[in-house]
Amino acid sequence: MSERNMPHDADSWACPHGQDARRGCVVCYEESVNPDPALSFWEVAAWFTTDRPVPIRTLQDVHHHGRRFALDQPSTPLVYLLTGHARARDSIQAIAGVVGFLLHNRHVVADFTVTETRATPQSRARTSTSRQTDVWLDDRPGA
């Protein structure tokens, strides 16, 4: 969902369980464990800040979570990027579920403030586990 289409009032940010999506919802997260395949598939990004650094080992462990989540630290100290995929009715529920991952795993990040979010609908779930690499110019057929 583009920035201009994101809601600007607090009521518009409420997930189906009445939680502000930017603060996360554990129920939305737990519902995403076995989602209804008829729901839309979303790619979600949430930038957040913390008071304390997240250990590098924790950042690496989130990548192995198995639910298509990643927790990265851009070059700015104490600013992090959580990305993930979710099936949800709309972008608000998708954001609430992905940010709910942080609430569900308080041992990962004890306290956080979401500063920006993005939810983009995907045409289908990306199920491929094979790694894609760049193709060198000389490797192209006929090159």
Short mmCIF file of N, CA and C in Angstrom, two decimals:
data_model
loop_
_atom_site.label_atom_id
_atom_site.label_comp_id
_atom_site.label_asym_id
_atom_site.label_seq_id
_atom_site.Cartn_x
_atom_site.Cartn_y
_atom_site.Cartn_z
N MET A 1 0.86 -1.16 0.00
CA MET A 1 0.00 0.00 0.00
C MET A 1 0.91 1.22 0.00
N SER A 2 0.67 2.14 -0.85
CA SER A 2 1.53 3.32 -0.92
C SER A 2 1.27 4.24 0.25
N GLU A 3 2.25 5.10 0.53
CA GLU A 3 2.17 6.02 1.67
C GLU A 3 0.91 6.87 1.59
N ARG A 4 0.54 7.32 0.40
CA ARG A 4 -0.63 8.20 0.28
C ARG A 4 -1.93 7.47 0.57
N ASN A 5 -1.93 6.14 0.51
CA ASN A 5 -3.14 5.38 0.79
C ASN A 5 -3.21 4.86 2.22
N MET A 6 -2.15 5.05 2.99
CA MET A 6 -2.15 4.58 4.38
C MET A 6 -3.05 5.47 5.22
N PRO A 7 -3.74 4.91 6.20
CA PRO A 7 -4.63 5.71 7.04
C PRO A 7 -3.85 6.68 7.92
N HIS A 8 -4.48 7.78 8.27
CA HIS A 8 -3.82 8.80 9.07
C HIS A 8 -4.44 8.99 10.44
N ASP A 9 -5.61 8.40 10.70
CA ASP A 9 -6.21 8.54 12.02
C ASP A 9 -6.12 7.21 12.76
N ALA A 10 -6.11 7.29 14.10
CA ALA A 10 -5.89 6.11 14.94
C ALA A 10 -6.93 5.01 14.69
N ASP A 11 -8.20 5.37 14.50
CA ASP A 11 -9.23 4.35 14.28
C ASP A 11 -8.98 3.55 13.01
N SER A 12 -8.41 4.18 11.99
CA SER A 12 -8.14 3.49 10.74
C SER A 12 -7.02 2.47 10.87
N TRP A 13 -6.21 2.58 11.92
CA TRP A 13 -5.10 1.67 12.14
C TRP A 13 -5.49 0.46 12.98
N ALA A 14 -6.75 0.36 13.40
CA ALA A 14 -7.18 -0.74 14.26
C ALA A 14 -7.29 -2.04 13.47
N CYS A 15 -6.65 -3.08 14.00
CA CYS A 15 -6.76 -4.40 13.38
C CYS A 15 -8.12 -5.00 13.78
N PRO A 16 -8.49 -6.18 13.28
CA PRO A 16 -9.78 -6.77 13.64
C PRO A 16 -9.95 -7.02 15.14
N HIS A 17 -8.86 -7.01 15.90
CA HIS A 17 -8.91 -7.27 17.34
C HIS A 17 -8.83 -5.97 18.15
N GLY A 18 -8.93 -4.83 17.45
CA GLY A 18 -8.96 -3.54 18.12
C GLY A 18 -7.60 -2.97 18.50
N GLN A 19 -6.52 -3.62 18.08
CA GLN A 19 -5.17 -3.14 18.41
C GLN A 19 -4.66 -2.21 17.31
N ASP A 20 -3.84 -1.24 17.70
CA ASP A 20 -3.19 -0.37 16.71
C ASP A 20 -2.14 -1.21 15.99
N ALA A 21 -2.29 -1.35 14.70
CA ALA A 21 -1.41 -2.22 13.91
C ALA A 21 0.06 -1.84 14.08
N ARG A 22 0.35 -0.57 14.26
CA ARG A 22 1.74 -0.11 14.39
C ARG A 22 2.36 -0.56 15.71
N ARG A 23 1.52 -0.96 16.65
CA ARG A 23 2.03 -1.48 17.93
C ARG A 23 2.01 -3.01 17.94
N GLY A 24 1.45 -3.60 16.88
CA GLY A 24 1.41 -5.05 16.75
C GLY A 24 0.21 -5.67 17.43
N CYS A 25 -0.09 -6.88 17.01
CA CYS A 25 -1.20 -7.64 17.59
C CYS A 25 -0.77 -9.11 17.64
N VAL A 26 -0.67 -9.65 18.83
CA VAL A 26 -0.27 -11.04 18.98
C VAL A 26 -1.30 -11.97 18.36
N VAL A 27 -2.59 -11.65 18.48
CA VAL A 27 -3.62 -12.50 17.90
C VAL A 27 -3.50 -12.53 16.37
N CYS A 28 -3.27 -11.38 15.75
CA CYS A 28 -3.07 -11.34 14.29
C CYS A 28 -1.85 -12.17 13.90
N TYR A 29 -0.78 -12.06 14.71
CA TYR A 29 0.42 -12.87 14.45
C TYR A 29 0.10 -14.35 14.57
N GLU A 30 -0.58 -14.76 15.64
CA GLU A 30 -0.89 -16.17 15.85
C GLU A 30 -1.83 -16.70 14.76
N GLU A 31 -2.76 -15.87 14.29
CA GLU A 31 -3.65 -16.29 13.20
C GLU A 31 -2.88 -16.52 11.91
N SER A 32 -1.74 -15.86 11.76
CA SER A 32 -0.96 -16.01 10.53
C SER A 32 -0.19 -17.33 10.48
N VAL A 33 -0.19 -18.08 11.60
CA VAL A 33 0.51 -19.36 11.62
C VAL A 33 -0.14 -20.35 10.66
N ASN A 34 -1.46 -20.41 10.68
CA ASN A 34 -2.23 -21.27 9.77
C ASN A 34 -3.27 -20.42 9.07
N PRO A 35 -2.85 -19.57 8.15
CA PRO A 35 -3.79 -18.63 7.55
C PRO A 35 -4.72 -19.28 6.55
N ASP A 36 -5.83 -18.61 6.34
CA ASP A 36 -6.78 -19.01 5.31
C ASP A 36 -6.12 -18.72 3.96
N PRO A 37 -5.93 -19.72 3.10
CA PRO A 37 -5.28 -19.49 1.81
C PRO A 37 -6.07 -18.54 0.90
N ALA A 38 -7.33 -18.29 1.22
CA ALA A 38 -8.13 -17.36 0.41
C ALA A 38 -7.79 -15.90 0.72
N LEU A 39 -7.10 -15.65 1.84
CA LEU A 39 -6.74 -14.28 2.19
C LEU A 39 -5.64 -13.77 1.28
N SER A 40 -5.57 -12.47 1.14
CA SER A 40 -4.54 -11.84 0.31
C SER A 40 -3.16 -12.05 0.93
N PHE A 41 -2.16 -12.12 0.07
CA PHE A 41 -0.77 -12.32 0.49
C PHE A 41 -0.07 -10.97 0.47
N TRP A 42 0.57 -10.59 1.58
CA TRP A 42 1.18 -9.27 1.73
C TRP A 42 2.65 -9.38 2.05
N GLU A 43 3.41 -8.48 1.50
CA GLU A 43 4.81 -8.30 1.90
C GLU A 43 4.84 -7.05 2.77
N VAL A 44 5.34 -7.19 4.00
CA VAL A 44 5.29 -6.12 4.98
C VAL A 44 6.70 -5.72 5.40
N ALA A 45 6.89 -4.42 5.57
CA ALA A 45 8.13 -3.88 6.11
C ALA A 45 7.76 -2.90 7.23
N ALA A 46 8.47 -3.01 8.35
CA ALA A 46 8.24 -2.10 9.47
C ALA A 46 9.59 -1.65 10.01
N TRP A 47 9.81 -0.36 9.98
CA TRP A 47 11.03 0.21 10.56
C TRP A 47 10.70 0.58 12.00
N PHE A 48 11.60 0.26 12.92
CA PHE A 48 11.36 0.59 14.31
C PHE A 48 12.66 0.95 15.02
N THR A 49 12.51 1.63 16.14
CA THR A 49 13.66 2.01 16.96
C THR A 49 13.57 1.28 18.30
N THR A 50 14.71 1.15 18.94
CA THR A 50 14.80 0.53 20.26
C THR A 50 15.70 1.39 21.15
N ASP A 51 15.59 1.17 22.44
CA ASP A 51 16.47 1.87 23.39
C ASP A 51 17.82 1.18 23.54
N ARG A 52 17.83 -0.13 23.30
CA ARG A 52 19.06 -0.92 23.43
C ARG A 52 19.34 -1.64 22.12
N PRO A 53 20.61 -1.86 21.80
CA PRO A 53 20.94 -2.60 20.58
C PRO A 53 20.41 -4.03 20.62
N VAL A 54 19.98 -4.52 19.48
CA VAL A 54 19.59 -5.92 19.34
C VAL A 54 20.86 -6.69 19.01
N PRO A 55 21.18 -7.73 19.77
CA PRO A 55 22.41 -8.49 19.51
C PRO A 55 22.45 -9.07 18.10
N ILE A 56 23.62 -9.12 17.52
CA ILE A 56 23.80 -9.64 16.16
C ILE A 56 23.28 -11.07 16.08
N ARG A 57 23.52 -11.86 17.09
CA ARG A 57 23.05 -13.26 17.10
C ARG A 57 21.52 -13.30 16.97
N THR A 58 20.84 -12.39 17.62
CA THR A 58 19.38 -12.33 17.54
C THR A 58 18.94 -11.98 16.12
N LEU A 59 19.64 -11.02 15.50
CA LEU A 59 19.32 -10.66 14.12
C LEU A 59 19.44 -11.88 13.21
N GLN A 60 20.48 -12.67 13.42
CA GLN A 60 20.69 -13.87 12.60
C GLN A 60 19.63 -14.93 12.90
N ASP A 61 19.26 -15.09 14.16
CA ASP A 61 18.27 -16.11 14.53
C ASP A 61 16.91 -15.84 13.89
N VAL A 62 16.52 -14.59 13.76
CA VAL A 62 15.22 -14.26 13.17
C VAL A 62 15.17 -14.73 11.72
N HIS A 63 16.30 -14.66 11.02
CA HIS A 63 16.35 -15.14 9.63
C HIS A 63 16.05 -16.63 9.54
N HIS A 64 16.32 -17.38 10.60
CA HIS A 64 16.10 -18.82 10.61
C HIS A 64 14.74 -19.19 11.22
N HIS A 65 13.90 -18.19 11.41
CA HIS A 65 12.60 -18.39 12.06
C HIS A 65 11.69 -19.31 11.26
N GLY A 66 11.88 -19.34 9.94
CA GLY A 66 11.11 -20.24 9.11
C GLY A 66 9.77 -19.70 8.66
N ARG A 67 9.44 -18.48 9.00
CA ARG A 67 8.15 -17.92 8.61
C ARG A 67 8.33 -16.73 7.68
N ARG A 68 9.48 -16.68 7.01
CA ARG A 68 9.78 -15.59 6.07
C ARG A 68 9.85 -14.23 6.75
N PHE A 69 10.48 -14.20 7.90
CA PHE A 69 10.75 -12.95 8.59
C PHE A 69 12.23 -12.66 8.51
N ALA A 70 12.56 -11.38 8.48
CA ALA A 70 13.95 -10.95 8.54
C ALA A 70 14.02 -9.71 9.41
N LEU A 71 15.05 -9.63 10.21
CA LEU A 71 15.28 -8.48 11.06
C LEU A 71 16.68 -7.98 10.75
N ASP A 72 16.76 -6.78 10.23
CA ASP A 72 18.03 -6.21 9.79
C ASP A 72 18.24 -4.85 10.45
N GLN A 73 19.50 -4.46 10.48
CA GLN A 73 19.84 -3.15 11.01
C GLN A 73 20.45 -2.33 9.90
N PRO A 74 19.72 -1.30 9.45
CA PRO A 74 20.34 -0.39 8.48
C PRO A 74 21.54 0.30 9.13
N SER A 75 22.18 1.16 8.45
CA SER A 75 23.41 1.77 8.96
C SER A 75 23.20 2.67 10.18
N THR A 76 21.97 3.04 10.48
CA THR A 76 21.68 3.93 11.59
C THR A 76 21.59 3.12 12.90
N PRO A 77 22.32 3.52 13.94
CA PRO A 77 22.24 2.78 15.22
C PRO A 77 20.83 2.82 15.82
N LEU A 78 20.44 1.70 16.39
CA LEU A 78 19.16 1.52 17.08
C LEU A 78 17.93 1.68 16.19
N VAL A 79 18.12 1.62 14.88
CA VAL A 79 17.01 1.59 13.93
C VAL A 79 17.07 0.23 13.24
N TYR A 80 15.93 -0.44 13.20
CA TYR A 80 15.88 -1.79 12.64
C TYR A 80 14.75 -1.89 11.61
N LEU A 81 14.88 -2.89 10.75
CA LEU A 81 13.88 -3.16 9.73
C LEU A 81 13.41 -4.60 9.88
N LEU A 82 12.13 -4.77 10.14
CA LEU A 82 11.51 -6.09 10.20
C LEU A 82 10.72 -6.28 8.92
N THR A 83 10.99 -7.36 8.21
CA THR A 83 10.22 -7.67 7.01
C THR A 83 9.61 -9.05 7.17
N GLY A 84 8.49 -9.26 6.51
CA GLY A 84 7.85 -10.56 6.58
C GLY A 84 6.69 -10.65 5.61
N HIS A 85 6.18 -11.84 5.46
CA HIS A 85 5.03 -12.10 4.60
C HIS A 85 3.87 -12.54 5.48
N ALA A 86 2.68 -12.14 5.08
CA ALA A 86 1.49 -12.51 5.85
C ALA A 86 0.28 -12.62 4.94
N ARG A 87 -0.59 -13.53 5.27
CA ARG A 87 -1.90 -13.59 4.63
C ARG A 87 -2.84 -12.86 5.57
N ALA A 88 -3.59 -11.91 5.01
CA ALA A 88 -4.48 -11.09 5.83
C ALA A 88 -5.59 -10.51 4.97
N ARG A 89 -6.64 -10.02 5.64
CA ARG A 89 -7.77 -9.40 4.92
C ARG A 89 -7.36 -8.09 4.27
N ASP A 90 -6.48 -7.34 4.96
CA ASP A 90 -6.07 -6.04 4.42
C ASP A 90 -4.67 -5.69 4.93
N SER A 91 -4.16 -4.54 4.49
CA SER A 91 -2.80 -4.14 4.86
C SER A 91 -2.66 -3.90 6.36
N ILE A 92 -3.70 -3.40 7.00
CA ILE A 92 -3.64 -3.12 8.44
C ILE A 92 -3.45 -4.41 9.22
N GLN A 93 -4.22 -5.45 8.90
CA GLN A 93 -4.07 -6.73 9.59
C GLN A 93 -2.71 -7.35 9.29
N ALA A 94 -2.21 -7.20 8.07
CA ALA A 94 -0.89 -7.73 7.71
C ALA A 94 0.20 -7.06 8.55
N ILE A 95 0.13 -5.74 8.67
CA ILE A 95 1.10 -5.01 9.49
C ILE A 95 0.99 -5.43 10.94
N ALA A 96 -0.24 -5.51 11.46
CA ALA A 96 -0.45 -5.90 12.85
C ALA A 96 0.14 -7.28 13.14
N GLY A 97 0.01 -8.20 12.20
CA GLY A 97 0.55 -9.55 12.39
C GLY A 97 2.06 -9.60 12.35
N VAL A 98 2.67 -8.89 11.41
CA VAL A 98 4.13 -8.91 11.32
C VAL A 98 4.74 -8.20 12.53
N VAL A 99 4.21 -7.04 12.89
CA VAL A 99 4.72 -6.34 14.08
C VAL A 99 4.38 -7.16 15.34
N GLY A 100 3.28 -7.90 15.30
CA GLY A 100 2.93 -8.78 16.40
C GLY A 100 4.00 -9.83 16.69
N PHE A 101 4.80 -10.16 15.68
CA PHE A 101 5.94 -11.06 15.87
C PHE A 101 6.86 -10.53 16.97
N LEU A 102 7.08 -9.21 16.99
CA LEU A 102 7.94 -8.62 18.02
C LEU A 102 7.31 -8.76 19.40
N LEU A 103 5.99 -8.55 19.49
CA LEU A 103 5.30 -8.72 20.77
C LEU A 103 5.35 -10.16 21.25
N HIS A 104 5.13 -11.07 20.31
CA HIS A 104 5.13 -12.49 20.63
C HIS A 104 6.50 -12.96 21.10
N ASN A 105 7.53 -12.30 20.63
CA ASN A 105 8.90 -12.67 20.95
C ASN A 105 9.60 -11.55 21.71
N ARG A 106 9.05 -11.19 22.84
CA ARG A 106 9.63 -10.10 23.65
C ARG A 106 11.08 -10.34 24.00
N HIS A 107 11.54 -11.58 23.98
CA HIS A 107 12.95 -11.85 24.25
C HIS A 107 13.83 -11.37 23.09
N VAL A 108 13.23 -11.16 21.91
CA VAL A 108 13.98 -10.65 20.75
C VAL A 108 14.18 -9.15 20.88
N VAL A 109 13.10 -8.44 21.09
CA VAL A 109 13.13 -6.98 21.26
C VAL A 109 12.19 -6.64 22.41
N ALA A 110 12.77 -6.16 23.51
CA ALA A 110 11.97 -5.90 24.70
C ALA A 110 11.05 -4.68 24.54
N ASP A 111 11.53 -3.62 23.91
CA ASP A 111 10.75 -2.40 23.78
C ASP A 111 11.06 -1.79 22.41
N PHE A 112 10.04 -1.35 21.70
CA PHE A 112 10.26 -0.81 20.37
C PHE A 112 9.21 0.24 20.04
N THR A 113 9.53 1.09 19.08
CA THR A 113 8.59 2.08 18.56
C THR A 113 8.64 2.01 17.04
N VAL A 114 7.53 1.66 16.42
CA VAL A 114 7.46 1.59 14.96
C VAL A 114 7.41 3.02 14.42
N THR A 115 8.28 3.30 13.47
CA THR A 115 8.36 4.64 12.90
C THR A 115 7.79 4.72 11.49
N GLU A 116 7.77 3.60 10.78
CA GLU A 116 7.26 3.60 9.41
C GLU A 116 6.87 2.17 9.04
N THR A 117 5.83 2.05 8.23
CA THR A 117 5.39 0.72 7.77
C THR A 117 5.08 0.78 6.28
N ARG A 118 5.10 -0.39 5.69
CA ARG A 118 4.70 -0.54 4.30
C ARG A 118 4.14 -1.95 4.13
N ALA A 119 3.01 -2.04 3.47
CA ALA A 119 2.41 -3.34 3.15
C ALA A 119 2.06 -3.33 1.67
N THR A 120 2.59 -4.31 0.96
CA THR A 120 2.39 -4.39 -0.49
C THR A 120 1.72 -5.71 -0.82
N PRO A 121 0.58 -5.67 -1.50
CA PRO A 121 -0.07 -6.94 -1.87
C PRO A 121 0.78 -7.66 -2.92
N GLN A 122 0.84 -8.96 -2.79
CA GLN A 122 1.58 -9.80 -3.72
C GLN A 122 0.59 -10.64 -4.51
N SER A 123 0.92 -10.95 -5.73
CA SER A 123 0.00 -11.71 -6.57
C SER A 123 -0.14 -13.15 -6.07
N ARG A 124 0.93 -13.69 -5.50
CA ARG A 124 0.87 -15.05 -4.95
C ARG A 124 2.03 -15.21 -3.98
N ALA A 125 1.93 -16.23 -3.15
CA ALA A 125 3.01 -16.50 -2.20
C ALA A 125 4.23 -17.01 -2.95
N ARG A 126 5.38 -16.51 -2.58
CA ARG A 126 6.62 -16.99 -3.18
C ARG A 126 7.06 -18.22 -2.40
N THR A 127 6.92 -19.38 -3.03
CA THR A 127 7.20 -20.61 -2.32
C THR A 127 8.54 -21.20 -2.69
N SER A 128 9.22 -20.65 -3.64
CA SER A 128 10.51 -21.20 -4.05
C SER A 128 11.54 -21.01 -2.95
N THR A 129 12.28 -22.08 -2.68
CA THR A 129 13.36 -21.99 -1.69
C THR A 129 14.71 -21.97 -2.38
N SER A 130 14.71 -22.05 -3.71
CA SER A 130 15.98 -22.02 -4.43
C SER A 130 16.52 -20.60 -4.46
N ARG A 131 17.81 -20.50 -4.41
CA ARG A 131 18.47 -19.20 -4.39
C ARG A 131 18.66 -18.71 -5.82
N GLN A 132 18.32 -17.46 -6.03
CA GLN A 132 18.52 -16.87 -7.34
C GLN A 132 19.75 -15.99 -7.28
N THR A 133 20.58 -16.08 -8.29
CA THR A 133 21.80 -15.27 -8.32
C THR A 133 21.80 -14.40 -9.57
N ASP A 134 22.66 -13.43 -9.56
CA ASP A 134 22.79 -12.56 -10.73
C ASP A 134 23.35 -13.35 -11.90
N VAL A 135 22.95 -12.97 -13.10
CA VAL A 135 23.48 -13.57 -14.31
C VAL A 135 24.54 -12.64 -14.86
N TRP A 136 25.71 -13.16 -15.05
CA TRP A 136 26.79 -12.35 -15.60
C TRP A 136 26.51 -12.10 -17.07
N LEU A 137 26.91 -10.97 -17.57
CA LEU A 137 26.65 -10.62 -18.97
C LEU A 137 27.18 -11.68 -19.92
N ASP A 138 28.34 -12.26 -19.61
CA ASP A 138 28.94 -13.26 -20.50
C ASP A 138 28.24 -14.60 -20.43
N ASP A 139 27.38 -14.83 -19.42
CA ASP A 139 26.69 -16.10 -19.27
C ASP A 139 25.37 -16.16 -20.03
N ARG A 140 24.96 -15.03 -20.62
CA ARG A 140 23.69 -15.02 -21.33
C ARG A 140 23.82 -15.80 -22.63
N PRO A 141 22.79 -16.53 -23.02
CA PRO A 141 22.83 -17.24 -24.30
C PRO A 141 23.06 -16.25 -25.44
N GLY A 142 23.96 -16.61 -26.32
CA GLY A 142 24.24 -15.76 -27.48
C GLY A 142 25.19 -14.61 -27.19
N ALA A 143 25.69 -14.51 -25.99
CA ALA A 143 26.59 -13.40 -25.64
C ALA A 143 28.00 -13.70 -26.03
#
